[in-house]
């Protein structure tokens, strides 16, 4: 998809410096992906602890068992 954006140059420069990404397109894509990840995590966190009657999930044991 092609889109035209009017971006704050200082904001893009700061993002490039912090991430080490040199291409504007790549830094914008990474920013959108980070925003999606953050929103997904917040959505999952909002669900945390809402299923009080849920059975405990068994955990894998590493190596030796007692």
mmCIF file of C-alpha atoms in Angstrom, residues 3 8-9 11 13 16 23 27 29 31 39 42 44 47 49 51 60-61 66:
data_model
loop_
_atom_site.group_PDB
_atom_site.id
_atom_site.type_symbol
_atom_site.label_atom_id
_atom_site.label_comp_id
_atom_site.label_asym_id
_atom_site.label_seq_id
_atom_site.Cartn_x
_atom_site.Cartn_y
_atom_site.Cartn_z
ATOM 1 C CA UNK A 3 0.512 6.304 1.510
ATOM 2 C CA UNK A 8 7.870 15.434 12.025
ATOM 3 C CA UNK A 9 11.463 15.276 10.786
ATOM 4 C CA UNK A 11 10.761 12.659 15.454
ATOM 5 C CA UNK A 13 15.599 11.465 13.222
ATOM 6 C CA UNK A 16 16.523 6.521 13.679
ATOM 7 C CA UNK A 23 15.701 4.160 6.281
ATOM 8 C CA UNK A 27 11.653 2.987 10.993
ATOM 9 C CA UNK A 29 7.136 0.159 9.798
ATOM 10 C CA UNK A 31 7.061 1.919 14.881
ATOM 11 C CA UNK A 39 -1.750 -2.635 22.167
ATOM 12 C CA UNK A 42 -2.237 -4.155 27.006
ATOM 13 C CA UNK A 44 -3.940 -9.338 27.248
ATOM 14 C CA UNK A 47 -7.793 -9.882 30.729
ATOM 15 C CA UNK A 49 -7.041 -12.545 36.462
ATOM 16 C CA UNK A 51 -11.109 -16.174 34.982
ATOM 17 C CA UNK A 60 7.065 -27.949 32.538
ATOM 18 C CA UNK A 61 9.752 -29.069 34.909
ATOM 19 C CA UNK A 66 12.244 -34.196 43.053
#
